[in-house]
Every structure is written in C-alpha cells, then in structure tokens.
C-alpha cells in the first residue's frame, strides 16, 4: 500500500469554553456573599476596576454593570475592543459606552395579564446622596479643608475636639464556656496537674457540653497519669456550672442535674435506665419498671422536662446569620407583582476609562500596552458578566412568579408542581443555567423569604388521572390534618390516605409515611400516647 500526504477540509461543530465564558457561568451560581468576595479579589488584581461608592466626581468615565450587556443567553452589549481603540487613540473626553448613574436598573412588573415591562421609576432605583455638610472647618472658599470634608462625608465626627467615646454603642463582651469553666477549675482544683487534666477535658467537650466517646484510659496515657486520677478530676468537673456539663451520655447528663436538685431517687434512676420507654410514651411500662403509680410518673416526667439536655448551648453567643434576599417582590397597587433586584447584593463596579487612556498614552513598550489591554478587556468582561448575571436572575425569578402566582395569593396549599425544564423552556434557556441561577438565591415575598429552589417541587398524580398536585402542598396538607386531630381520633397513615384520595390526591401509604417522617412527626400510636398523657 502506497503512503501519500493529503490535505483534507472538514467541517465540525464544537463548543469552546473560553475563560471569559467560564467566568460568566461561575458568577451565576455564586451567592451574594461569594460574589462580593470575588469582585473584591478582582479589584485588587485589576488597577482599572473600582467600586462605585457614590455619584461620579468627574474624575473617571465609568462603564457600569447596569449598562454593559444583555442576558446570559441573549446577545452581548458593546464590544470592549471599540472602547479599547478609542482609549488608545487618546479619546479621554467621554466614555466609550453610554454614561450611567452607577446603578443596575432591573425592575420588572408582573401584571395579571402576564405582561412584563421595565419600570425605571422604582423607588429602589433612586439615588440617595449621603453627604453631610459642616462648615466649622471651612474658610469660606470652594477648596475648604479637604481632610475634614472627606472625614465628615464618611459619617465620622465633625471635628477632632469632640473626642468623647460613644459608650452606649460599645458592645458588652460575652463570656465563653471555656472561660467560665476555667475559672471554676482554678478554684475547685488547685493542683497544677489536676488543672491540666481539667483543661484537656474542657477541650474535649462538644457543642452540647458532652464528652462524646470519652476514654479515660486513653486520656491518661496521653497525659502520663493514672486513669483513676482522670476519673476523679472528671467527677469534680461534673459539679461545675452549668449543671449537666461533662456528661458522657444523655442519661448521665440528666442524672447530674437531678442530683443537683436532690431528685435522683431509685424510681427516677430506674426511669433514666429506661429512657426508651419515655420516648415511646409507654406509661404502663414506666410504672412497671419504676414501681410507681400514674401520678408519680407524671411528676417524674414533669421534672425531666425542666432539665436541659444540652447545657453548653447556654453559652452559645453566635449571632444568627440573616439571609439577604437577592430579589425583592411586592404587590403592585394596580394588580400583579413588582420585582426588583436587591441593590445591596449587586456589586457596583466601574471601569475607569479616563485613567486607562492616561496611562496608555505613556506606555512605551509592547509589554506594558499588552498588559493594559488585557486588564481593560478583563474589566469590561467582568462588568458585562455582572450585568448578564443580574438580567438572568431577574428573568428566571419573573417566570417563577408567573408560574406560582396562586402560591403568593392563596398560600402553600396552591403551590404548583414545577421543574427546571418548565422555566427553561419558558424563557429560552438551558436547564443547567436555570439550576445555577436558583442555587443560593433568595427572594423576599409577602409570605416570607424563600430560596428559589423552594418553588420547584415534584408532582403527585391526581385521583382523576389528570390534575397534578405539588408534593410540598401535599406535605402541608398532611401536617395540617395531623395538627388538627384530637386525642380520641388520631389519624393513622391509612386514614390520611383515604382523606387525601377523597380530596383528589392519589397517594400511596408509604409516601404518606415518608412525608410524615421527613417532617419529624411520630406515628399515630406515639401521637395518641402523647395526647392522652397531656389530658
């Protein structure tokens, strides 16, 4: 067979994931906190990027993320190349793209007729100036005192003669559990060796204040002492405040607190040895093992309910992390809904084109010009990607509200079955794009703050074979029926199935049991015992 060289021309379609496209996709799934950190890192690395902290002072002509481009799946905006060419030609008298006030204008109005339009008059898009005038340090000229002026504009004190500290604004320090236990350790265990063992025990406490999986022999070998000494120090530490600390199990935690109250009698000890009977509400079994009557059992159970099974949580001073919604939704007085992107979660990034034009004119070698060109294109692409992200989030949220309009009007019982494909087909995007947009994004509504993922639920077939019901709405219906049941008429899973089928919901018994267990609702037998014990 002869060997020969050939030149063929073939046509093929491939998808190339450029670094810029990868960045735009990555920005979609970032939460507002992660996005803010990402933008901060980009600003540190790119000298042409800066945050817009207020109205422009005329020193730079910005390209703002609210004016850069369209949606992620739509056509792009102005090409960075044209702005780059204008800047290299020395055009520093105006921006390459249309001027902007530094805010993203993404306001959508949803009406009952399913029309959507931009509303630029939304109060959330209004510029609020945070300027405080103070003439005490001004000499009457236009220049004034720039140092004091900038300090006042940042909300600081008007002058340096007012040096009094605001004591009312000072937060009081919260003592930690370790500090609280260490102080008691120094008093109750004066020996240095015992204090070292006590400090090791403190370090082994979990978030509940227990010594989970504690092994005295292993700790003694690690510290080079006897196991009996470790047990003696542990017994002393178990008398510390709060009561129940340093327990190795729930039984021991409750016993320590009952001993502190002088309520640990033989009958109570027998109850602690059979806590599984108490969990199952088996009053007859408790009376048998404890040798007491029903009245004594009620008193013992009442004493146990007053105890704290997790004593360390009394010193848990971690502040609750509030969720900042990405989308703000409110009712339109004329009907329908108004949707805004939360301006607090949108980073306002500027590209300083005047600074770029000035330094590009003094760049002499090719390496400097290439560096400036790369940073300018990277900055423009970041601004474009941020706008694409905001536009895509608004588009997806608008379609979700259209699909779940009955939920916002009537409540969770009217939540419709919804999957990612439904939203993707309605807005002309891919399912993966919708999945990224709905990840770690929250929407504030008149019914509370919900993650966008909450509105996507599977469907349960209706009894008529046509209508479908949302799984979340069915779970809500099951919980409502169980909450309304009486002690003498507790609903079993079979009874719940019959009621739901009578309401047009075709559901299996195992599905009802799965939903009930997921909501941490006990079985009908346990609920009946619990209700009877409270009568």
CSV table of N, CA, C and O in Angstrom, one decimal, residues 166-176 317-319:
chain,number,residue,atom,x,y,z
A,166,UNK,N,-18.4,57.0,72.3
A,166,UNK,CA,-19.8,56.7,72.5
A,166,UNK,C,-19.9,55.3,73.2
A,166,UNK,O,-19.9,54.3,72.6
A,167,UNK,N,-20.0,55.4,74.5
A,167,UNK,CA,-20.0,54.2,75.3
A,167,UNK,C,-21.3,53.4,75.1
A,167,UNK,O,-21.3,52.2,75.3
A,168,UNK,N,-22.4,54.1,74.8
A,168,UNK,CA,-23.6,53.3,74.6
A,168,UNK,C,-23.6,52.4,73.3
A,168,UNK,O,-24.3,51.4,73.3
A,169,UNK,N,-22.7,52.8,72.4
A,169,UNK,CA,-22.6,51.9,71.2
A,169,UNK,C,-21.6,50.8,71.4
A,169,UNK,O,-21.3,50.1,70.4
A,170,UNK,N,-20.9,50.7,72.5
A,170,UNK,CA,-20.0,49.6,72.8
A,170,UNK,C,-20.7,48.4,73.2
A,170,UNK,O,-21.4,48.4,74.1
A,171,UNK,N,-20.4,47.3,72.5
A,171,UNK,CA,-21.0,46.0,72.8
A,171,UNK,C,-20.3,45.4,74.0
A,171,UNK,O,-19.1,45.4,74.2
A,172,UNK,N,-21.1,44.8,74.9
A,172,UNK,CA,-20.5,44.2,76.1
A,172,UNK,C,-20.0,42.8,75.7
A,172,UNK,O,-20.6,42.1,74.8
A,173,UNK,N,-18.9,42.4,76.3
A,173,UNK,CA,-18.3,41.1,75.9
A,173,UNK,C,-19.1,40.0,76.6
A,173,UNK,O,-19.6,40.1,77.7
A,174,UNK,N,-19.2,38.9,75.8
A,174,UNK,CA,-19.9,37.7,76.3
A,174,UNK,C,-18.8,36.7,76.7
A,174,UNK,O,-17.9,36.4,76.0
A,175,UNK,N,-19.0,36.2,78.0
A,175,UNK,CA,-18.1,35.2,78.5
A,175,UNK,C,-18.3,33.9,77.8
A,175,UNK,O,-19.4,33.4,77.5
A,176,UNK,N,-17.2,33.2,77.4
A,176,UNK,CA,-17.3,31.9,76.7
A,176,UNK,C,-17.5,30.8,77.7
A,176,UNK,O,-17.2,30.9,78.9
A,317,UNK,N,-23.2,32.1,72.0
A,317,UNK,CA,-23.5,33.5,71.7
A,317,UNK,C,-23.3,33.8,70.2
A,317,UNK,O,-23.1,35.0,69.8
A,318,UNK,N,-23.2,32.8,69.4
A,318,UNK,CA,-23.1,33.1,67.9
A,318,UNK,C,-24.3,33.8,67.4
A,318,UNK,O,-25.4,33.2,67.5
A,319,UNK,N,-24.1,34.9,66.8
A,319,UNK,CA,-25.3,35.6,66.3
A,319,UNK,C,-25.9,34.9,65.1
A,319,UNK,O,-25.2,34.3,64.3
